[in-house]
C-alpha angles and dihedrals in degrees: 000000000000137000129191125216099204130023112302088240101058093042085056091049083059106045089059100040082056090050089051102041085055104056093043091048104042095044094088102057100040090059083053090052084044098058099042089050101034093091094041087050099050098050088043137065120291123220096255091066091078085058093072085065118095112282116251127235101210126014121175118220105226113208131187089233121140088240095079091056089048103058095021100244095159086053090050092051101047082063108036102038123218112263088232153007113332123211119203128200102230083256094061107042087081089064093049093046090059098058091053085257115142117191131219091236146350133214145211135184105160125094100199114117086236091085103073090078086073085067093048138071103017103015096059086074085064101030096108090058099044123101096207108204108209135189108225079237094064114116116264089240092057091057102040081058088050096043095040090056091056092249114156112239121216113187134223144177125229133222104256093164100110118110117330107015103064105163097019100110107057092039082060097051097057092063088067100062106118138145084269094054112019097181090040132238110331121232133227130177109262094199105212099289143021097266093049092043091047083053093058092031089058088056099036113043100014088038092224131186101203125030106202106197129192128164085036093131106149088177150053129245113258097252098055118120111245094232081058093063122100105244102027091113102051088047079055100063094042095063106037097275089285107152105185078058099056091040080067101056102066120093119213112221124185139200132190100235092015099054129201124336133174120215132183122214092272095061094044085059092056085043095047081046092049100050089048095052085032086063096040092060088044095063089043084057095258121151115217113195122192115204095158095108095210142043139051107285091109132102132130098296085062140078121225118213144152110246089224099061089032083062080042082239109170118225 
């Protein structure tokens, strides 16, 4: 069940001037990544390399969500291990790290320089034994960090193919071609964020048949201040700093078991992008569990559970 806050028409002006505002904005930047990265990938691993290892029945999708804090999934899984290979959004790699959990991958979509903090402090007691798994967009300093720690770095290229670079990305990809790689750098949908890119990264490249997924929030509880949420600011700035304008452009959806959860045009993209990919797998005979306990990312393609009785933990 959803409810706008504002007309229909209004909230899907703003998905897709989101969408838009993303891709023209960010395109600079992510050449500028491109071309600092391009010599170090093509001597290195791409991504499909990890496709020649065995394929993996179960992988859990590891988020940065509050979630995971508030009903103490990271604690539950540090003693009752996974039951199979465990992939980790850069954000979250740190809180693993500290609970002595290394992860099979982790993964990185975005290109911001921020994210260089996530490879550093705690992960760097795990970094030998990380496979990073970078986009050739993502910023120098995040990869000195990554690289600086010992993890192993394993590229990829993004799809950049949406409005309006259409072509880019294969024209990117042949610039990769190299001894090393000689079918260049392979490419894989990052899907807006690292959760969402882990998602389609566990089918595509570890072949599994059931994607277990906690600290997958895309939302924010009802009673968060506005000002609070992720992306309010930026929102801000996009309508005038009229605020009365932008509280109108969020949409409440609910769950039975879920409850309610409030999402802005930039997370119901990510939600919109995971159903799609969620039904696709279903058809292909792929089982999506959500053990988040929270959030939006549910619909009939996916299975609701609480992490605690997926690990068969007694109260």
């Amino acid at each position: 069940m959803s409810q706008d806050y504002a007309p229909p028409d209004q909230f899907e002006a703003a998905v897709n001037q989101v969408n838009k505002n993303t891709v023209t904005g960010l395109y600079p930047l992510w050449m500028d990544n491109w071309a600092h990265n391009l010599q170090l990938a093509r001597a290195g691993d791409s991504l499909d390399k990890l496709y020649q290892r065995p394929s993996s029945g179960r992988v859990l999708i590891v988020g940065r969500g509050p979630s995971i804090k508030k009903y103490g999934h990271l604690d539950m899984l540090r003693k009752h291990p996974f039951p199979g290979h465990i992939i980790a959004s850069d954000g979250a790699v740190p809180l693993l790290a500290e609970r002595g959990i290394v992860p099979y991958l982790s993964m990185t979509v975005d290109g911001s320089e921020i994210i260089a903090k996530w490879f550093t402090g705690p992960t760097a007691k795990i970094g030998s034994k990380l496979k990073a798994v970078l986009p050739l967009t993502a910023h120098p300093k995040t990869v000195n960090a990554a690289r600086k720690i010992g993890a192993h770095i394993y590229w990829y290229i993004p799809e950049l193919d949406q409005e309006p670079l259409k072509g880019v990305t294969e024209a990117l990809q042949l610039q990769t071609y190299s001894p090393s790689n000689p079918t260049g750098i392979s490419r894989s949908n990052g899907a807006g964020n690292c959760g969402l890119a882990a998602v389609v990264l566990a089918n595509s490249i570890l072949r599994a048949k059931e994607v277990v997924m906690i600290g997958m929030d895309s939302g924010y509880p009802p009673d968060t201040p506005l000002e609070e949420c992720h992306y309010h600011e930026g929102m801000l700035r996009s309508c005038g700093y009229d605020a009365q304008q932008v509280a109108r452009l969020y949409r409440m959806y609910h769950h039975p078991e879920l409850k309610y959860t409030v999402v802005d045009p930039v997370f119901e993209i990510y939600r919109r992008t995971f159903l799609t990919i969620a039904k696709a797998y279903r058809s292909a005979g792929v089982k999506i569990v959500n053990c988040t306990e929270g959030g939006c990312l549910f619909d009939e393609s996916v299975a609701i559970m609480k992490f605690r009785n997926y690990l068969k933990i007694s109260s």
